[in-house]
Amino acid sequence: MDKMKVVVTGGTGYIASWIVRDLLKDGHEVRVTVRKLKDKEKYVHLLNLEKKYEGTLKIFEADLLKSGSFNLAIEGADYVMHTASPFSVDRNLDPRKDLLEPAVQGTVNVLEAVNRSKTVKRVVLTSSLAAIYGDNRDMDDLGIEAFDETMWNSTSSLDNNPYSYSKTMAEKKAWEMVGQQEAWDLVTIHPGFVFGPSLSKRVDATSIDTLRRLLSGAFRTGVPHLEYVFSDIRDISTGHIRAAFTQEAHGRYIIANENGSFLKMAKIIKHHYGDQYKLPRRIIPKPVIWAIAPMIGLSKQYIKNNVGYTLKADNSRSIQELKMTYRSLETTLIDHIEQLRKDGLV
Ligand code: NAP
């Protein structure tokens, strides 16, 4: 396809790095934003890509909370992929200041820059399954077999799953803003819990930190029966790129595949690596988890509404319309662990 000018926000991040790499590989001109140009250690991988694809990657500074800071990067661009947003479930954060404001205000700042540009045709927003459902029990309450793209998270708030709330409010803001003009359209991508090899040696992204903790023995005594739907980072990158360049693509796309728990992850890892890692071997019963909730950084409300429920997501729209094929959780995890081992991070 023709060479396009594509902006990717949050280039220091786990997911954005893969999108940038794949766009460059496909021959596009990429402008990537980072929060602070001076923090070069956060984007060594981008500097390497800049050398490899000489002249086609430009790095800009832009902060989600600074109005106007995306204007320069987005001016004259054809497509924008907005991935930057804080991803954290740390209960010590201030949910409004650290999650909601950067997610929503960042989306407004990016989309105002898109409006100013007069050149952008489509925005692909990295939303989340977290904007589709709030708690795992929602599926039971709704009496459905799987979540799909018609559904919206209606149970999260600043007090209950604030990260999910930040993603929901940011996506709602994006749909509101696209409805106020006709120059560009919006497609949203909804990953599950993303794993897969990282292009950088950073370990603070929630996905990477979670896998390293699983391998290091942090959950050795056992894990709650808590289900997720998993996504491979390379599938997530493909999903963003197809959502941008498939002309008929529209609306929301779940890009996620297998469901399962930390125990399922542990069994896959044990099958490949034997006893090399201190993996969890059993499920801790819900009443025990309930009793120790504060000690393990989970609220009782979260345990009540999430532990013990099946979680599934329907990815058929992405298969039919974006022609997605999915990697297995096994491939995702093994490739991720191999990258961590190669980089000396486990
Ligand atoms: P990540 O590695 O933590 O990346 C987050 C990115 O957002 C980083 O580049 C970060 O910059 C940037 N950011 C945060 N606050 C900022 C601010 N005030 N100004 C500018 N940039 C800011 O996480 P990720 O997993 O790649 O997540 C990327 C996107 O995917 C997020 O929108 C997240 O909600 C979504 N998502 C992730 C998952 C998952 O399982 N990983 C699942 C569903 C959806 P710094 O490096 O400077 O902090």
Short mmCIF file of C-alpha atoms and ligand atoms in Angstrom, two decimals:
data_model
loop_
_atom_site.label_atom_id
_atom_site.label_comp_id
_atom_site.label_asym_id
_atom_site.label_seq_id
_atom_site.Cartn_x
_atom_site.Cartn_y
_atom_site.Cartn_z
CA MET A 1 0.00 0.00 0.00
CA ASP A 2 0.98 3.68 -0.35
CA LYS A 3 3.40 5.08 2.17
CA MET A 4 1.41 6.91 4.88
CA LYS A 5 2.35 9.38 7.60
CA VAL A 6 1.27 7.75 10.84
CA VAL A 7 1.51 9.20 14.36
CA VAL A 8 1.80 6.77 17.28
CA THR A 9 1.44 8.24 20.78
CA GLY A 10 3.18 6.73 23.81
CA GLY A 11 6.21 5.38 21.94
CA THR A 12 8.05 4.49 25.12
CA GLY A 13 5.27 2.00 25.91
CA TYR A 14 5.12 -1.77 25.54
CA ILE A 15 2.32 -1.85 22.94
CA ALA A 16 3.23 1.28 20.95
CA SER A 17 6.78 -0.01 20.38
CA TRP A 18 5.47 -2.95 18.34
CA ILE A 19 3.10 -0.77 16.33
CA VAL A 20 5.95 1.62 15.48
CA ARG A 21 8.19 -1.26 14.44
CA ASP A 22 5.55 -2.92 12.25
CA LEU A 23 4.60 0.36 10.56
CA LEU A 24 8.26 1.06 9.74
CA LYS A 25 8.69 -2.49 8.44
CA ASP A 26 5.69 -1.91 6.15
CA GLY A 27 7.41 1.22 4.77
CA HIS A 28 5.35 3.95 6.42
CA GLU A 29 6.66 7.24 7.76
CA VAL A 30 6.18 7.20 11.51
CA ARG A 31 6.06 10.05 13.98
CA VAL A 32 6.14 8.82 17.51
CA THR A 33 5.51 10.84 20.66
CA VAL A 34 7.27 10.37 23.99
CA ARG A 35 6.49 12.16 27.23
CA LYS A 36 10.00 13.65 27.62
CA LEU A 37 12.66 13.71 24.91
CA LYS A 38 15.37 13.95 27.55
CA ASP A 39 14.40 10.53 29.06
CA LYS A 40 16.34 8.69 26.36
CA GLU A 41 16.77 5.55 28.48
CA LYS A 42 13.00 4.96 28.09
CA TYR A 43 13.21 4.74 24.32
CA VAL A 44 16.51 3.12 23.39
CA HIS A 45 14.46 0.75 21.17
CA LEU A 46 13.10 3.75 19.22
CA LEU A 47 16.59 5.19 18.76
CA ASN A 48 17.67 1.82 17.35
CA LEU A 49 14.70 1.80 14.97
CA GLU A 50 15.54 5.41 14.00
CA LYS A 51 18.99 4.22 12.89
CA LYS A 52 17.67 1.11 11.12
CA TYR A 53 14.93 2.94 9.18
CA GLU A 54 16.91 6.11 8.52
CA GLY A 55 14.77 9.17 7.79
CA THR A 56 11.39 7.49 8.33
CA LEU A 57 11.01 7.69 12.11
CA LYS A 58 10.69 11.05 13.86
CA ILE A 59 10.43 11.36 17.63
CA PHE A 60 8.39 14.20 19.18
CA GLU A 61 7.77 15.28 22.76
CA ALA A 62 4.14 15.39 23.93
CA ASP A 63 2.51 15.11 27.35
CA LEU A 64 -1.06 13.89 27.66
CA LEU A 65 -1.77 16.63 30.19
CA LYS A 66 -0.35 19.52 28.14
CA SER A 67 -2.85 21.11 25.82
CA GLY A 68 -1.40 21.67 22.34
CA SER A 69 1.58 19.38 22.88
CA PHE A 70 0.51 16.91 20.15
CA ASN A 71 -0.05 19.60 17.49
CA LEU A 72 3.40 19.46 15.95
CA ALA A 73 3.54 15.66 15.66
CA ILE A 74 0.04 15.40 14.20
CA GLU A 75 0.20 18.35 11.75
CA GLY A 76 0.11 16.94 8.19
CA ALA A 77 -0.34 13.29 9.29
CA ASP A 78 -2.70 10.80 7.59
CA TYR A 79 -3.44 8.49 10.55
CA VAL A 80 -3.12 8.70 14.32
CA MET A 81 -2.82 5.71 16.64
CA HIS A 82 -3.43 6.91 20.17
CA THR A 83 -2.05 4.35 22.61
CA ALA A 84 -0.58 6.57 25.37
CA SER A 85 -2.53 6.26 28.60
CA PRO A 86 -1.50 5.18 32.09
CA PHE A 87 -1.99 1.43 32.57
CA SER A 88 -1.78 0.55 36.24
CA VAL A 89 -3.80 -1.28 38.86
CA ASP A 90 -1.63 0.05 41.73
CA ARG A 91 -4.03 0.90 44.55
CA ASN A 92 -1.70 3.62 45.88
CA LEU A 93 -2.33 5.85 42.87
CA ASP A 94 -4.64 8.83 43.00
CA PRO A 95 -7.35 7.51 40.63
CA ARG A 96 -8.43 10.92 39.38
CA LYS A 97 -5.04 12.56 38.99
CA ASP A 98 -2.97 9.55 37.92
CA LEU A 99 -5.49 7.63 35.77
CA LEU A 100 -8.66 9.47 34.79
CA GLU A 101 -7.20 12.88 33.95
CA PRO A 102 -4.33 11.72 31.72
CA ALA A 103 -6.60 9.20 29.98
CA VAL A 104 -9.44 11.62 29.23
CA GLN A 105 -7.52 14.89 28.91
CA GLY A 106 -4.89 13.12 26.83
CA THR A 107 -7.57 11.88 24.44
CA VAL A 108 -9.00 15.39 24.18
CA ASN A 109 -5.56 16.89 23.50
CA VAL A 110 -4.76 14.32 20.81
CA LEU A 111 -8.15 14.69 19.12
CA GLU A 112 -7.99 18.49 19.23
CA ALA A 113 -4.66 18.22 17.40
CA VAL A 114 -6.33 15.87 14.89
CA ASN A 115 -9.11 18.44 14.36
CA ARG A 116 -6.52 21.19 13.79
CA SER A 117 -4.54 19.10 11.30
CA LYS A 118 -7.23 18.91 8.57
CA THR A 119 -5.22 16.00 7.11
CA VAL A 120 -5.90 13.05 9.42
CA LYS A 121 -8.39 10.55 7.94
CA ARG A 122 -8.68 8.07 10.78
CA VAL A 123 -7.80 7.74 14.44
CA VAL A 124 -7.22 4.30 15.95
CA LEU A 125 -7.62 4.47 19.72
CA THR A 126 -6.18 1.81 22.02
CA SER A 127 -9.10 1.24 24.31
CA SER A 128 -9.43 -2.01 26.28
CA LEU A 129 -11.71 -4.88 27.18
CA ALA A 130 -11.87 -2.85 30.39
CA ALA A 131 -14.13 -0.38 28.57
CA ILE A 132 -16.47 -3.26 27.63
CA TYR A 133 -16.95 -4.87 31.04
CA GLY A 134 -16.29 -3.76 34.61
CA ASP A 135 -16.17 -6.91 36.73
CA ASN A 136 -15.96 -10.57 35.66
CA ARG A 137 -19.36 -11.22 37.22
CA ASP A 138 -21.02 -8.81 34.73
CA MET A 139 -21.17 -11.74 32.27
CA ASP A 140 -23.21 -13.81 34.73
CA ASP A 141 -25.39 -10.85 35.66
CA LEU A 142 -26.13 -10.17 31.98
CA GLY A 143 -26.73 -13.89 31.32
CA ILE A 144 -24.35 -13.92 28.32
CA GLU A 145 -21.76 -16.41 27.03
CA ALA A 146 -19.13 -13.78 26.15
CA PHE A 147 -18.65 -10.02 26.06
CA ASP A 148 -18.79 -8.35 22.66
CA GLU A 149 -18.27 -4.92 21.16
CA THR A 150 -21.88 -3.79 21.70
CA MET A 151 -21.30 -3.69 25.47
CA TRP A 152 -20.00 -0.92 27.69
CA ASN A 153 -18.50 -1.03 31.13
CA SER A 154 -21.21 0.43 33.36
CA THR A 155 -19.96 -0.66 36.77
CA SER A 156 -16.50 0.90 37.19
CA SER A 157 -15.93 4.20 38.96
CA LEU A 158 -13.12 6.15 40.62
CA ASP A 159 -13.57 3.85 43.66
CA ASN A 160 -14.16 0.55 41.85
CA ASN A 161 -11.65 -0.51 39.14
CA PRO A 162 -10.47 3.06 38.43
CA TYR A 163 -8.17 1.98 35.57
CA SER A 164 -11.17 0.43 33.79
CA TYR A 165 -13.13 3.60 34.48
CA SER A 166 -10.36 5.75 32.96
CA LYS A 167 -10.38 3.64 29.77
CA THR A 168 -14.19 3.78 29.55
CA MET A 169 -14.36 7.55 30.00
CA ALA A 170 -11.50 8.18 27.55
CA GLU A 171 -13.18 6.05 24.87
CA LYS A 172 -16.55 7.74 25.46
CA LYS A 173 -14.87 11.12 25.02
CA ALA A 174 -13.35 9.96 21.73
CA TRP A 175 -16.74 8.80 20.37
CA GLU A 176 -18.23 12.13 21.47
CA MET A 177 -15.52 14.11 19.65
CA VAL A 178 -15.65 12.07 16.43
CA GLY A 179 -19.39 12.75 16.30
CA GLN A 180 -18.79 16.50 16.24
CA GLN A 181 -17.01 16.59 12.87
CA GLU A 182 -16.76 14.74 9.55
CA ALA A 183 -13.11 15.00 8.54
CA TRP A 184 -11.88 11.83 10.30
CA ASP A 185 -13.36 8.61 11.62
CA LEU A 186 -12.56 6.53 14.68
CA VAL A 187 -11.86 2.85 15.21
CA THR A 188 -11.18 1.50 18.70
CA ILE A 189 -9.10 -1.54 19.64
CA HIS A 190 -9.94 -3.58 22.74
CA PRO A 191 -7.08 -5.80 23.93
CA GLY A 192 -7.40 -8.22 26.83
CA PHE A 193 -4.41 -8.78 29.12
CA VAL A 194 -1.46 -8.41 26.74
CA PHE A 195 1.69 -10.54 26.87
CA GLY A 196 4.40 -11.35 24.34
CA PRO A 197 8.01 -10.30 23.70
CA SER A 198 8.89 -6.70 24.46
CA LEU A 199 11.07 -4.62 22.17
CA SER A 200 12.56 -2.75 25.09
CA LYS A 201 14.32 -3.82 28.26
CA ARG A 202 11.96 -1.76 30.42
CA VAL A 203 10.19 -3.85 33.01
CA ASP A 204 7.73 -1.38 34.51
CA ALA A 205 4.83 -1.96 32.08
CA THR A 206 2.07 -3.81 33.99
CA SER A 207 2.09 -6.75 31.54
CA ILE A 208 5.84 -7.29 31.86
CA ASP A 209 5.88 -6.76 35.60
CA THR A 210 3.05 -9.29 36.04
CA LEU A 211 4.84 -12.02 34.08
CA ARG A 212 8.13 -11.40 35.90
CA ARG A 213 6.34 -11.61 39.25
CA LEU A 214 4.67 -14.86 38.22
CA LEU A 215 8.09 -16.29 37.30
CA SER A 216 9.85 -14.97 40.40
CA GLY A 217 7.67 -16.79 42.92
CA ALA A 218 5.47 -13.87 44.00
CA PHE A 219 2.40 -16.12 43.66
CA ARG A 220 4.09 -19.34 44.73
CA THR A 221 1.65 -20.09 47.56
CA GLY A 222 -1.24 -20.05 45.10
CA VAL A 223 -3.49 -17.75 43.12
CA PRO A 224 -7.17 -16.82 43.21
CA HIS A 225 -9.42 -18.20 40.47
CA LEU A 226 -9.36 -14.97 38.52
CA GLU A 227 -9.93 -15.19 34.77
CA TYR A 228 -8.62 -12.96 32.00
CA VAL A 229 -8.83 -12.93 28.23
CA PHE A 230 -5.32 -12.79 26.81
CA SER A 231 -3.87 -11.01 23.77
CA ASP A 232 -0.53 -11.38 22.04
CA ILE A 233 1.31 -8.08 21.64
CA ARG A 234 2.07 -8.85 17.98
CA ASP A 235 -1.62 -9.53 17.30
CA ILE A 236 -2.44 -6.23 19.00
CA SER A 237 -0.05 -4.40 16.68
CA THR A 238 -1.55 -6.13 13.62
CA GLY A 239 -5.03 -5.26 14.85
CA HIS A 240 -4.17 -1.55 15.08
CA ILE A 241 -2.60 -1.52 11.63
CA ARG A 242 -5.49 -3.39 9.97
CA ALA A 243 -8.00 -1.17 11.77
CA ALA A 244 -6.26 1.86 10.27
CA PHE A 245 -5.76 0.65 6.72
CA THR A 246 -8.84 -1.52 6.14
CA GLN A 247 -11.09 1.10 4.62
CA GLU A 248 -14.35 -0.54 5.72
CA ALA A 249 -13.17 -1.02 9.32
CA HIS A 250 -15.43 0.81 11.74
CA GLY A 251 -16.48 0.87 15.37
CA ARG A 252 -14.96 -1.27 18.10
CA TYR A 253 -12.83 -4.42 17.72
CA ILE A 254 -11.98 -6.88 20.46
CA ILE A 255 -8.45 -8.14 19.71
CA ALA A 256 -8.07 -10.97 22.20
CA ASN A 257 -8.09 -14.70 22.09
CA GLU A 258 -7.85 -17.36 24.79
CA ASN A 259 -9.28 -17.01 28.25
CA GLY A 260 -7.71 -18.43 31.39
CA SER A 261 -6.14 -17.72 34.75
CA PHE A 262 -2.66 -17.32 36.24
CA LEU A 263 -2.83 -21.04 37.01
CA LYS A 264 -3.30 -21.82 33.30
CA MET A 265 -0.30 -19.60 32.55
CA ALA A 266 1.72 -21.41 35.21
CA LYS A 267 0.84 -24.84 33.77
CA ILE A 268 1.96 -23.78 30.28
CA ILE A 269 5.22 -22.40 31.65
CA LYS A 270 5.90 -25.48 33.77
CA HIS A 271 5.32 -27.72 30.76
CA HIS A 272 8.14 -25.89 28.92
CA TYR A 273 10.55 -24.97 31.69
CA GLY A 274 9.95 -27.66 34.35
CA ASP A 275 10.88 -26.43 37.83
CA GLN A 276 13.08 -23.51 36.71
CA TYR A 277 10.54 -20.97 38.02
CA LYS A 278 8.69 -20.79 41.35
CA LEU A 279 5.22 -21.00 39.87
CA PRO A 280 1.87 -21.21 41.64
CA ARG A 281 0.50 -24.77 41.76
CA ARG A 282 -2.94 -24.31 43.26
CA ILE A 283 -6.02 -22.12 43.51
CA ILE A 284 -6.51 -20.37 46.84
CA PRO A 285 -10.19 -20.69 47.84
CA LYS A 286 -12.28 -17.52 47.58
CA PRO A 287 -13.00 -17.25 51.37
CA VAL A 288 -9.24 -17.30 52.07
CA ILE A 289 -8.57 -14.66 49.42
CA TRP A 290 -11.41 -12.63 50.89
CA ALA A 291 -9.84 -12.77 54.34
CA ILE A 292 -6.36 -11.71 53.18
CA ALA A 293 -7.57 -9.20 50.57
CA PRO A 294 -6.01 -6.03 52.06
CA MET A 295 -2.65 -7.80 52.51
CA ILE A 296 -2.45 -8.70 48.82
CA GLY A 297 -3.55 -5.28 47.61
CA LEU A 298 -7.06 -6.24 46.48
CA SER A 299 -10.34 -4.80 47.72
CA LYS A 300 -13.05 -7.08 49.12
CA GLN A 301 -15.44 -5.66 46.55
CA TYR A 302 -13.06 -6.66 43.74
CA ILE A 303 -12.77 -10.20 45.09
CA LYS A 304 -16.52 -10.53 45.50
CA ASN A 305 -17.23 -9.46 41.93
CA ASN A 306 -14.32 -11.08 40.08
CA VAL A 307 -12.96 -14.20 41.75
CA GLY A 308 -14.53 -17.46 40.58
CA TYR A 309 -16.29 -16.11 37.49
CA THR A 310 -15.70 -17.22 33.90
CA LEU A 311 -14.59 -14.47 31.53
CA LYS A 312 -14.89 -14.72 27.75
CA ALA A 313 -14.74 -12.26 24.89
CA ASP A 314 -16.12 -12.73 21.38
CA ASN A 315 -13.39 -11.89 18.83
CA SER A 316 -15.42 -12.89 15.74
CA ARG A 317 -15.79 -9.31 14.45
CA SER A 318 -12.00 -8.97 14.25
CA ILE A 319 -11.70 -12.31 12.45
CA GLN A 320 -14.37 -11.48 9.89
CA GLU A 321 -13.63 -7.81 9.24
CA LEU A 322 -9.91 -7.43 9.99
CA LYS A 323 -8.99 -10.99 8.94
CA MET A 324 -7.24 -11.49 12.26
CA THR A 325 -5.64 -14.82 13.09
CA TYR A 326 -4.52 -15.35 16.65
CA ARG A 327 -1.48 -16.79 18.35
CA SER A 328 -2.08 -19.26 21.18
CA LEU A 329 -1.45 -18.21 24.77
CA GLU A 330 1.30 -20.84 24.81
CA THR A 331 3.17 -19.19 21.92
CA THR A 332 2.68 -15.75 23.48
CA LEU A 333 4.06 -16.77 26.87
CA ILE A 334 6.99 -18.82 25.62
CA ASP A 335 8.09 -16.08 23.21
CA HIS A 336 7.79 -13.53 26.01
CA ILE A 337 9.81 -15.61 28.45
CA GLU A 338 12.48 -16.27 25.80
CA GLN A 339 12.81 -12.48 25.30
CA LEU A 340 13.09 -11.92 29.07
CA ARG A 341 15.75 -14.64 29.31
CA LYS A 342 17.70 -13.30 26.32
CA ASP A 343 17.65 -9.80 27.82
CA GLY A 344 18.72 -11.11 31.25
CA LEU A 345 15.48 -9.95 32.88
CA VAL A 346 14.45 -13.24 34.54
P1 NAP B 1 2.86 1.11 29.05
O1 NAP B 1 4.03 0.36 28.55
O2 NAP B 1 2.82 1.50 30.47
O3 NAP B 1 2.65 2.36 28.11
C1 NAP B 1 1.90 3.47 28.50
C2 NAP B 1 2.36 4.64 27.66
O4 NAP B 1 1.59 5.81 28.00
C3 NAP B 1 3.83 5.00 27.93
O5 NAP B 1 4.44 5.36 26.73
C4 NAP B 1 3.71 6.18 28.86
O6 NAP B 1 4.82 7.06 28.85
C5 NAP B 1 2.51 6.86 28.25
N1 NAP B 1 1.98 7.87 29.17
C6 NAP B 1 1.42 7.70 30.37
N2 NAP B 1 1.14 8.89 30.91
C7 NAP B 1 1.58 9.84 30.03
C8 NAP B 1 1.57 11.26 30.00
N3 NAP B 1 1.07 12.00 31.00
N4 NAP B 1 2.06 11.88 28.89
C9 NAP B 1 2.57 11.18 27.86
N5 NAP B 1 2.60 9.84 27.83
C10 NAP B 1 2.10 9.19 28.91
O7 NAP B 1 1.51 0.27 28.81
P2 NAP B 1 0.98 -0.54 27.55
O8 NAP B 1 0.64 -1.88 28.05
O9 NAP B 1 1.87 -0.38 26.39
O10 NAP B 1 -0.39 0.24 27.28
C11 NAP B 1 -0.57 1.04 26.14
C12 NAP B 1 -2.05 1.24 25.93
O11 NAP B 1 -2.71 -0.03 25.80
C13 NAP B 1 -2.77 1.97 27.07
O12 NAP B 1 -3.74 2.80 26.50
C14 NAP B 1 -3.44 0.83 27.83
O13 NAP B 1 -4.56 1.27 28.54
C15 NAP B 1 -3.81 -0.08 26.68
N6 NAP B 1 -4.03 -1.49 27.07
C16 NAP B 1 -3.01 -2.24 27.56
C17 NAP B 1 -3.24 -3.57 27.90
C18 NAP B 1 -2.15 -4.48 28.43
O14 NAP B 1 -2.46 -5.58 28.92
N7 NAP B 1 -0.89 -4.10 28.33
C19 NAP B 1 -4.53 -4.11 27.75
C20 NAP B 1 -5.55 -3.31 27.24
C21 NAP B 1 -5.29 -2.00 26.89
P3 NAP B 1 6.04 6.85 29.89
O15 NAP B 1 6.85 5.70 29.34
O16 NAP B 1 6.77 8.14 29.87
O17 NAP B 1 5.44 6.52 31.22
#
